[in-house]
Short mmCIF file of C-alpha atoms and ligand atoms in Angstrom, two decimals:
data_model
loop_
_atom_site.label_atom_id
_atom_site.label_comp_id
_atom_site.label_asym_id
_atom_site.label_seq_id
_atom_site.Cartn_x
_atom_site.Cartn_y
_atom_site.Cartn_z
CA MET C 6 93.33 167.91 146.51
CA LYS C 7 92.69 171.54 147.34
CA ILE C 8 93.46 174.28 144.81
CA SER C 9 93.86 177.99 145.48
CA ILE C 10 93.26 180.34 142.56
CA ILE C 11 95.01 183.63 143.20
CA LEU C 12 94.00 186.59 141.04
CA GLY C 13 93.79 190.34 141.32
CA THR C 14 93.35 192.17 138.02
CA ARG C 15 91.06 192.30 134.99
CA PRO C 16 93.10 190.03 132.70
CA GLU C 17 93.63 187.44 135.42
CA ILE C 18 89.90 187.19 136.14
CA ILE C 19 89.22 186.71 132.41
CA LYS C 20 92.00 184.19 131.78
CA MET C 21 91.34 182.20 134.97
CA SER C 22 87.61 181.93 134.19
CA PRO C 23 87.91 178.79 132.00
CA ILE C 24 89.86 177.05 134.77
CA VAL C 25 87.31 178.06 137.42
CA ARG C 26 84.54 176.77 135.12
CA GLU C 27 86.33 173.45 134.76
CA LEU C 28 86.97 173.12 138.50
CA GLU C 29 83.25 173.73 139.07
CA ASN C 30 82.28 171.16 136.40
CA LYS C 31 84.52 168.57 137.98
CA GLY C 32 83.32 169.40 141.51
CA LEU C 33 86.88 169.89 142.75
CA ASP C 34 87.85 171.56 146.01
CA TYR C 35 89.08 175.08 145.29
CA PHE C 36 88.77 178.66 146.45
CA ILE C 37 89.49 182.06 144.93
CA LEU C 38 91.80 184.49 146.69
CA HIS C 39 91.48 187.99 145.23
CA THR C 40 94.28 190.38 146.17
CA GLY C 41 92.18 193.45 145.41
CA GLN C 42 94.84 194.91 143.10
CA HIS C 43 91.93 195.93 140.88
CA TYR C 44 88.87 197.08 142.79
CA SER C 45 86.91 199.58 140.63
CA TYR C 46 83.63 198.00 139.49
CA ASN C 47 84.55 198.13 135.81
CA LEU C 48 87.99 196.55 136.31
CA ASP C 49 86.83 193.88 138.74
CA LYS C 50 83.26 192.95 139.70
CA ILE C 51 81.84 193.39 136.21
CA PHE C 52 84.01 190.44 135.09
CA PHE C 53 82.69 188.17 137.84
CA GLU C 54 79.19 189.09 136.60
CA ASP C 55 79.86 188.79 132.86
CA LEU C 56 81.73 185.51 133.25
CA GLU C 57 79.33 184.20 135.91
CA LEU C 58 82.12 183.41 138.33
CA PRO C 59 81.60 182.56 142.00
CA ALA C 60 82.67 185.32 144.39
CA ALA C 61 86.17 185.20 145.84
CA LYS C 62 86.32 183.55 149.27
CA TYR C 63 88.94 186.10 150.32
CA ASN C 64 89.60 189.63 149.13
CA LEU C 65 92.72 191.20 150.59
CA GLY C 66 91.69 194.70 149.50
CA VAL C 67 95.30 195.65 148.78
CA GLY C 68 94.39 198.43 146.32
CA SER C 69 96.83 200.63 144.43
CA GLY C 70 100.33 201.73 145.38
CA SER C 71 103.96 201.51 144.37
CA HIS C 72 105.24 198.11 143.24
CA ALA C 73 106.73 197.35 146.66
CA GLU C 74 103.61 198.54 148.49
CA GLU C 75 101.29 196.41 146.40
CA THR C 76 103.53 193.33 146.38
CA GLY C 77 104.46 193.60 150.05
CA LYS C 78 100.86 193.89 151.26
CA MET C 79 99.87 191.00 149.03
CA LEU C 80 102.66 188.77 150.35
CA ILE C 81 101.56 189.33 153.93
CA GLY C 82 97.88 188.74 153.20
CA ILE C 83 98.39 185.73 150.93
CA GLU C 84 100.72 184.01 153.40
CA LYS C 85 98.12 184.31 156.14
CA VAL C 86 95.34 182.77 154.02
CA LEU C 87 97.55 179.97 152.66
CA LYS C 88 98.68 179.03 156.18
CA GLU C 89 95.06 178.68 157.25
CA GLU C 90 93.71 176.99 154.14
CA LYS C 91 96.72 174.76 153.41
CA PRO C 92 95.99 174.18 149.72
CA ASP C 93 98.00 171.58 147.80
CA ILE C 94 98.59 173.92 144.91
CA VAL C 95 98.32 177.61 144.10
CA LEU C 96 97.51 178.73 140.57
CA VAL C 97 98.52 182.17 139.30
CA GLU C 98 98.00 183.59 135.81
CA GLY C 99 100.08 186.02 133.80
CA ASP C 100 102.53 188.68 134.89
CA THR C 101 101.05 191.15 137.36
CA ASN C 102 102.21 192.04 140.87
CA THR C 103 99.51 189.65 142.12
CA VAL C 104 101.22 186.81 140.23
CA LEU C 105 104.62 187.55 141.72
CA ALA C 106 103.23 187.80 145.26
CA GLY C 107 101.11 184.65 144.90
CA ALA C 108 103.94 182.56 143.48
CA LEU C 109 106.48 183.81 146.01
CA ALA C 110 104.27 183.43 149.10
CA ALA C 111 103.22 179.89 148.11
CA SER C 112 106.68 178.65 147.22
CA LYS C 113 108.14 179.87 150.55
CA LEU C 114 105.43 177.82 152.30
CA HIS C 115 106.42 174.79 150.17
CA ILE C 116 103.06 174.83 148.45
CA LYS C 117 103.22 173.82 144.80
CA VAL C 118 102.83 176.65 142.29
CA GLY C 119 101.21 176.36 138.87
CA HIS C 120 101.89 179.29 136.54
CA VAL C 121 99.31 179.67 133.83
CA GLU C 122 100.70 181.47 130.75
CA ALA C 123 104.29 180.62 131.64
CA GLY C 124 107.32 181.27 129.46
CA LEU C 125 106.35 184.54 127.78
CA ARG C 126 109.34 186.86 127.36
CA SER C 127 109.72 190.39 125.99
CA TYR C 128 113.38 190.41 127.15
CA ASP C 129 112.70 193.98 128.30
CA ARG C 130 113.31 194.36 132.02
CA THR C 131 112.07 197.97 132.02
CA MET C 132 108.58 196.43 132.04
CA PRO C 133 107.40 195.35 135.50
CA GLU C 134 105.50 192.49 133.85
CA GLU C 135 108.74 190.95 132.55
CA ILE C 136 110.26 190.85 136.02
CA ASN C 137 107.08 189.34 137.47
CA ARG C 138 106.82 186.61 134.86
CA VAL C 139 110.48 185.59 135.00
CA LEU C 140 110.44 185.34 138.80
CA ALA C 141 107.10 183.50 138.88
CA ASP C 142 108.32 180.96 136.31
CA HIS C 143 111.44 180.17 138.32
CA VAL C 144 109.56 179.30 141.52
CA SER C 145 106.83 177.32 139.75
CA ASP C 146 106.37 173.56 139.78
CA TYR C 147 103.89 173.43 136.91
CA LEU C 148 104.57 175.74 133.98
CA PHE C 149 101.56 175.92 131.67
CA ALA C 150 103.10 177.36 128.51
CA PRO C 151 100.59 178.56 125.92
CA THR C 152 102.82 177.81 122.90
CA GLU C 153 105.92 175.82 121.91
CA LYS C 154 107.81 179.10 121.69
CA ALA C 155 107.04 179.84 125.34
CA LYS C 156 108.26 176.35 126.25
CA GLU C 157 111.53 176.97 124.37
CA ASN C 158 112.06 180.20 126.35
CA LEU C 159 111.74 178.24 129.59
CA LEU C 160 114.07 175.46 128.46
CA ARG C 161 116.68 178.08 127.49
CA GLU C 162 116.56 179.35 131.09
CA GLY C 163 117.29 175.88 132.45
CA ILE C 164 113.81 174.97 133.65
CA GLU C 165 113.34 171.18 133.67
CA GLU C 166 111.28 169.91 130.75
CA ASN C 167 109.13 167.66 132.95
CA LYS C 168 107.65 170.73 134.65
CA ILE C 169 106.52 172.33 131.37
CA PHE C 170 103.16 171.62 129.73
CA VAL C 171 102.10 173.24 126.45
CA THR C 172 98.36 173.73 126.87
CA GLY C 173 97.35 176.64 124.64
CA ASN C 174 96.21 179.91 126.17
CA THR C 175 93.04 180.03 128.29
CA ILE C 176 92.12 183.29 126.52
CA VAL C 177 91.02 181.16 123.54
CA ASP C 178 88.64 179.27 125.83
CA ALA C 179 87.37 182.55 127.27
CA VAL C 180 86.78 184.02 123.80
CA TYR C 181 85.04 180.87 122.48
CA GLN C 182 82.92 180.50 125.62
CA ASN C 183 81.77 184.11 125.53
CA LEU C 184 81.61 185.25 121.90
CA GLU C 185 78.18 183.75 121.26
CA ILE C 186 76.90 185.18 124.55
CA ALA C 187 78.34 188.57 123.54
CA ARG C 188 76.54 188.35 120.18
CA ARG C 189 73.25 187.79 121.97
CA LYS C 190 73.63 190.02 125.00
CA ALA C 191 76.09 192.85 124.37
CA ASP C 192 74.71 196.15 123.19
CA ALA C 193 77.88 198.20 122.82
CA LEU C 194 77.57 198.80 119.05
CA ASN C 195 74.05 200.21 119.43
CA LYS C 196 74.87 202.22 122.51
CA LEU C 197 77.85 203.85 120.81
CA ASN C 198 76.06 204.16 117.48
CA LEU C 199 78.71 202.16 115.63
CA SER C 200 78.44 199.85 112.65
CA PRO C 201 80.50 196.68 112.14
CA GLY C 202 83.80 197.54 110.46
CA GLY C 203 83.06 201.26 110.82
CA TYR C 204 85.39 202.21 113.68
CA ILE C 205 88.80 201.70 115.23
CA LEU C 206 89.21 200.39 118.78
CA VAL C 207 92.08 201.42 121.08
CA THR C 208 93.38 200.37 124.48
CA ALA C 209 96.62 201.60 126.06
CA HIS C 210 97.48 201.49 129.73
CA ARG C 211 100.97 200.04 130.20
CA GLN C 212 103.22 201.78 132.69
CA GLU C 213 106.12 202.19 130.24
CA ASN C 214 103.78 204.02 127.83
CA VAL C 215 101.34 206.05 129.84
CA ASP C 216 103.54 207.10 132.76
CA VAL C 217 105.98 208.76 130.33
CA LYS C 218 104.61 212.07 129.01
CA GLY C 219 106.38 211.92 125.64
CA ARG C 220 105.21 208.36 124.94
CA LEU C 221 101.58 209.01 125.91
CA LYS C 222 101.65 212.20 123.81
CA GLY C 223 102.99 210.20 120.84
CA ILE C 224 100.14 207.71 121.15
CA LEU C 225 97.48 210.45 121.33
CA GLU C 226 99.01 212.31 118.37
CA GLY C 227 99.10 209.06 116.42
CA LEU C 228 95.38 208.58 117.04
CA GLY C 229 94.74 212.15 115.83
CA LEU C 230 96.69 211.43 112.64
CA ILE C 231 94.71 208.24 112.02
CA TYR C 232 91.42 210.08 112.39
CA ASN C 233 92.54 212.76 109.94
CA GLU C 234 93.56 210.12 107.39
CA LEU C 235 90.71 207.61 107.75
CA ASN C 236 87.86 209.64 109.19
CA LEU C 237 86.66 206.63 111.21
CA PRO C 238 85.57 207.07 114.84
CA ILE C 239 88.27 205.97 117.29
CA ILE C 240 86.78 204.34 120.39
CA TYR C 241 89.06 204.25 123.42
CA PRO C 242 87.81 202.56 126.61
CA ILE C 243 90.26 204.18 128.92
CA HIS C 244 92.03 202.48 131.85
CA PRO C 245 91.97 204.67 135.00
CA ARG C 246 95.78 204.80 135.02
CA THR C 247 95.77 206.43 131.57
CA LYS C 248 92.90 208.76 132.42
CA LYS C 249 94.83 210.00 135.45
CA LYS C 250 98.03 210.53 133.45
CA ILE C 251 96.34 212.45 130.60
CA LYS C 252 95.01 214.86 133.22
CA GLU C 253 98.27 215.07 135.17
CA PHE C 254 100.36 215.76 132.02
CA GLY C 255 97.74 218.22 130.67
CA LEU C 256 97.54 216.37 127.34
CA GLU C 257 94.85 216.97 124.75
CA VAL C 258 92.68 214.22 123.39
CA PRO C 259 92.51 214.74 119.62
CA ASN C 260 89.34 215.30 117.65
CA GLY C 261 87.68 212.03 116.60
CA VAL C 262 88.90 210.08 119.63
CA GLU C 263 86.04 209.08 121.90
CA LEU C 264 87.11 208.22 125.43
CA ILE C 265 84.68 205.88 127.17
CA GLU C 266 84.75 204.05 130.49
CA PRO C 267 86.36 200.58 130.52
CA LEU C 268 83.89 197.95 129.32
CA GLY C 269 82.89 194.54 130.62
CA PHE C 270 84.17 191.48 128.78
CA LEU C 271 81.04 190.85 126.68
CA GLU C 272 80.79 194.42 125.43
CA PHE C 273 84.52 194.70 124.82
CA LEU C 274 84.54 191.40 122.93
CA GLN C 275 81.72 192.67 120.74
CA LEU C 276 83.61 195.89 119.95
CA GLU C 277 86.81 193.99 119.30
CA ALA C 278 85.22 191.40 117.00
CA ASN C 279 83.55 194.10 114.88
CA ALA C 280 86.39 196.64 114.73
CA LYS C 281 88.07 197.58 111.46
CA LEU C 282 91.36 197.51 113.32
CA VAL C 283 92.60 197.57 116.92
CA LEU C 284 95.49 199.56 118.41
CA THR C 285 96.78 198.41 121.78
CA ASP C 286 99.62 197.93 124.22
CA SER C 287 97.71 195.16 126.03
CA GLY C 288 98.93 191.59 126.05
CA GLY C 289 95.49 190.01 126.06
CA VAL C 290 94.22 192.23 123.26
CA GLN C 291 97.11 191.21 120.97
CA GLU C 292 95.99 187.61 121.50
CA GLU C 293 92.26 188.21 121.16
CA THR C 294 92.59 190.15 117.90
CA CYS C 295 94.64 187.26 116.53
CA ILE C 296 91.93 184.77 117.58
CA LEU C 297 89.11 186.98 116.26
CA LYS C 298 90.92 187.70 112.96
CA VAL C 299 90.97 191.45 113.47
CA PRO C 300 94.20 193.27 112.46
CA CYS C 301 96.18 194.72 115.34
CA VAL C 302 98.79 197.47 115.66
CA THR C 303 100.76 197.24 118.89
CA LEU C 304 101.88 200.47 120.51
CA ARG C 305 105.07 199.01 121.91
CA ASP C 306 108.68 198.46 120.86
CA ASN C 307 108.62 194.73 121.63
CA THR C 308 106.18 191.99 122.47
CA GLU C 309 106.15 188.79 124.50
CA ARG C 310 103.57 187.54 121.99
CA PRO C 311 105.89 187.15 118.93
CA GLU C 312 103.58 184.46 117.55
CA THR C 313 101.17 187.25 116.52
CA LEU C 314 103.92 188.93 114.48
CA GLU C 315 104.81 185.63 112.82
CA VAL C 316 101.25 184.91 111.69
CA GLU C 317 101.01 188.60 110.71
CA SER C 318 97.87 189.44 112.69
CA ASN C 319 99.88 192.13 114.47
CA VAL C 320 102.69 194.65 113.85
CA LEU C 321 104.80 196.61 116.31
CA ALA C 322 104.55 200.37 115.81
CA GLY C 323 105.98 201.85 119.02
CA VAL C 324 104.65 205.27 120.02
CA ASN C 325 105.86 207.59 117.27
CA GLN C 326 102.87 209.11 115.48
CA ASP C 327 104.21 208.52 111.95
CA LYS C 328 105.12 204.94 112.75
CA ILE C 329 101.65 204.38 114.22
CA LEU C 330 100.01 205.66 111.04
CA GLU C 331 102.38 203.51 108.95
CA GLY C 332 101.35 200.44 111.01
CA VAL C 333 97.67 201.22 110.51
CA GLU C 334 98.09 201.73 106.75
CA LYS C 335 99.89 198.39 106.53
CA MET C 336 97.28 196.45 108.53
CA ILE C 337 93.95 198.09 107.67
CA SER C 338 93.22 196.19 104.48
CA LYS C 339 95.09 193.05 105.42
CA GLN C 340 93.66 189.66 104.42
CA ARG C 341 92.35 188.08 107.60
CA ASN C 342 93.54 184.61 106.73
CA TRP C 343 96.00 183.82 109.49
CA ASN C 344 95.59 180.96 111.98
CA SER C 345 95.73 181.59 115.70
CA PRO C 346 98.74 179.96 117.38
CA PHE C 347 97.16 180.03 120.85
CA GLY C 348 95.43 176.65 120.91
CA ASP C 349 92.03 175.07 120.46
CA GLY C 350 90.07 176.53 123.37
CA LYS C 351 90.57 173.56 125.68
CA ALA C 352 93.44 174.94 127.77
CA GLY C 353 91.34 175.16 130.94
CA GLU C 354 90.31 171.49 130.68
CA GLU C 355 93.87 170.47 129.87
CA ILE C 356 95.34 172.32 132.85
CA VAL C 357 92.84 170.78 135.28
CA LYS C 358 93.49 167.33 133.80
CA ILE C 359 97.22 167.75 134.40
CA LEU C 360 96.60 168.92 137.96
CA ILE C 361 94.34 165.98 138.78
CA GLY C 362 96.87 163.55 137.38
CA GLY C 363 99.90 165.22 138.77
CA ILE C 364 99.62 166.12 142.43
C1 UD1 I 413 98.17 196.10 136.17
C2 UD1 I 413 99.35 195.20 135.76
C3 UD1 I 413 99.47 195.18 134.25
C4 UD1 I 413 98.16 194.78 133.61
C5 UD1 I 413 97.02 195.63 134.12
C6 UD1 I 413 95.73 195.09 133.60
C7 UD1 I 413 101.24 195.16 137.35
C8 UD1 I 413 102.61 195.60 137.57
N1 UD1 I 413 100.60 195.72 136.29
O1 UD1 I 413 98.47 197.41 135.73
O2 UD1 I 413 100.46 194.24 133.87
O3 UD1 I 413 98.29 194.91 132.21
O4 UD1 I 413 96.99 195.60 135.55
O5 UD1 I 413 94.77 196.06 133.45
O6 UD1 I 413 100.73 194.33 138.06
N2 UD1 I 413 93.26 201.96 139.39
C9 UD1 I 413 91.94 202.27 139.60
N3 UD1 I 413 91.07 201.26 139.90
C10 UD1 I 413 91.47 199.97 140.02
C11 UD1 I 413 92.82 199.67 139.83
C12 UD1 I 413 93.70 200.68 139.50
O7 UD1 I 413 91.52 203.41 139.50
O8 UD1 I 413 90.62 199.11 140.29
C13 UD1 I 413 94.21 203.03 139.04
C14 UD1 I 413 94.93 203.63 140.22
O9 UD1 I 413 95.12 204.98 139.98
C15 UD1 I 413 96.28 202.89 140.19
C16 UD1 I 413 96.51 202.70 138.70
O10 UD1 I 413 95.21 202.50 138.16
O11 UD1 I 413 97.29 203.62 140.80
C17 UD1 I 413 97.41 201.53 138.38
O12 UD1 I 413 96.91 200.32 138.96
P1 UD1 I 413 97.88 199.05 139.17
O13 UD1 I 413 97.06 197.88 139.59
O14 UD1 I 413 99.05 199.40 140.00
O15 UD1 I 413 98.45 198.78 137.74
P2 UD1 I 413 97.71 198.66 136.34
O16 UD1 I 413 98.14 199.82 135.51
O17 UD1 I 413 96.27 198.42 136.52
N1 UDP I 414 89.16 194.29 128.32
C1 UDP I 414 87.83 194.50 128.72
N2 UDP I 414 87.36 195.78 128.72
C2 UDP I 414 88.11 196.84 128.34
C3 UDP I 414 89.45 196.61 127.94
C4 UDP I 414 89.94 195.33 127.95
O1 UDP I 414 87.12 193.55 129.04
O2 UDP I 414 87.61 197.96 128.37
C5 UDP I 414 89.69 192.91 128.37
C6 UDP I 414 90.21 192.36 127.07
O3 UDP I 414 89.20 191.68 126.38
C7 UDP I 414 91.31 191.40 127.50
C8 UDP I 414 91.76 191.96 128.83
O4 UDP I 414 90.80 192.92 129.22
O5 UDP I 414 90.83 190.09 127.71
C9 UDP I 414 93.13 192.56 128.71
O6 UDP I 414 93.44 193.19 129.91
P1 UDP I 414 94.44 194.39 130.01
O7 UDP I 414 94.60 195.00 128.68
O8 UDP I 414 93.97 195.24 131.12
O9 UDP I 414 95.77 193.69 130.52
P2 UDP I 414 96.97 192.94 129.79
O10 UDP I 414 96.41 191.88 128.93
O11 UDP I 414 97.76 193.97 129.05
O12 UDP I 414 97.77 192.41 130.93
#
């Protein structure tokens, strides 16, 4: 059996890492195909280093562009590699353009597709991620749903039950495998002169937020309001997309908000685990805060991670500054006694076990 892991962005590298680790442990035949959707050192290579992953056998170097440019170039490059390598199965993870291209190229070549993190739905088609995940799910042969809720979403769309496996989310594995290493190795608190519980952490990079001037302005104003109320430093490792848009729109970064370069996984995990509270529009960060028992305020109007709202580790605040402050006031002194719904940290092992048994 030959497995092709297709990935291209920061969250895919992180969430595929437990599967790669397990494939290595089991000595299975696999290779990594990197589309090159992310290519800056701190969105790409740093994660291969932090997570001690083997280098990709192929890197298509697709880079940035419009959705069609990125997806189209990926389709062409992926098809070529898959025709040469002839894997039995392709694994994709999540909801990026890389996932759509990988799933589509493989299925047209009649290669089996396994979708890791299948069945998530925001039911908001204005988000490119929603389109990618729906399409990937419907051409997949193995749907690795992280939760029962995700499985129910798939069943409601008519996907056969025998294709769906509830495995937990590989992000739990990644957090468990790396938290101790982060405690030993990461130096972000010292470097930034922060004390545990003495700061707020922010990430925001989603297209529907940062490409719209009014929404990005609302987020920045919300951060300013929080600083005025709480007087805690606000640390914002900024995605290059957001950095570019702040400049392009001529927006001001409020007093108290410290923009820093994106961090590697170990340093980010350390900052996340020790934060008083996290604000984000990221999918992975909503999950990680839930796992790490750190309260989260999500800067979106909906989420495909409703489990976090149910266990009350997370609230939706949108991008209005008053609503953001309201969300922070609600969550900041919250009892951290919820249980994570994302599994036991063995999703990577479980997925590989299913693949070995199933092909
Ligand atoms: C992509 C995913 C998003 C995911 C995010 C993870 C899609 C549609 N979006 O968004 O779901 O949450 O990755 O971080 O697939 N850029 C760089 N260096 C890089 C990569 C990008 O500077 O290595 C800049 C470029 O200006 C580029 C912009 O970021 O135009 C957007 O990059 P792109 O990969 O298109 O989307 P992301 O916003 O990263
Ligand atoms: N992350 C990181 N450094 C950062 C910001 C985020 O390592 O500076 C990690 C974070 O721990 C999480 C992942 O990146 O595992 C989330 O990726 P992102 O927010 O880019 O994408 P999304 O999850 O929204 O698709």
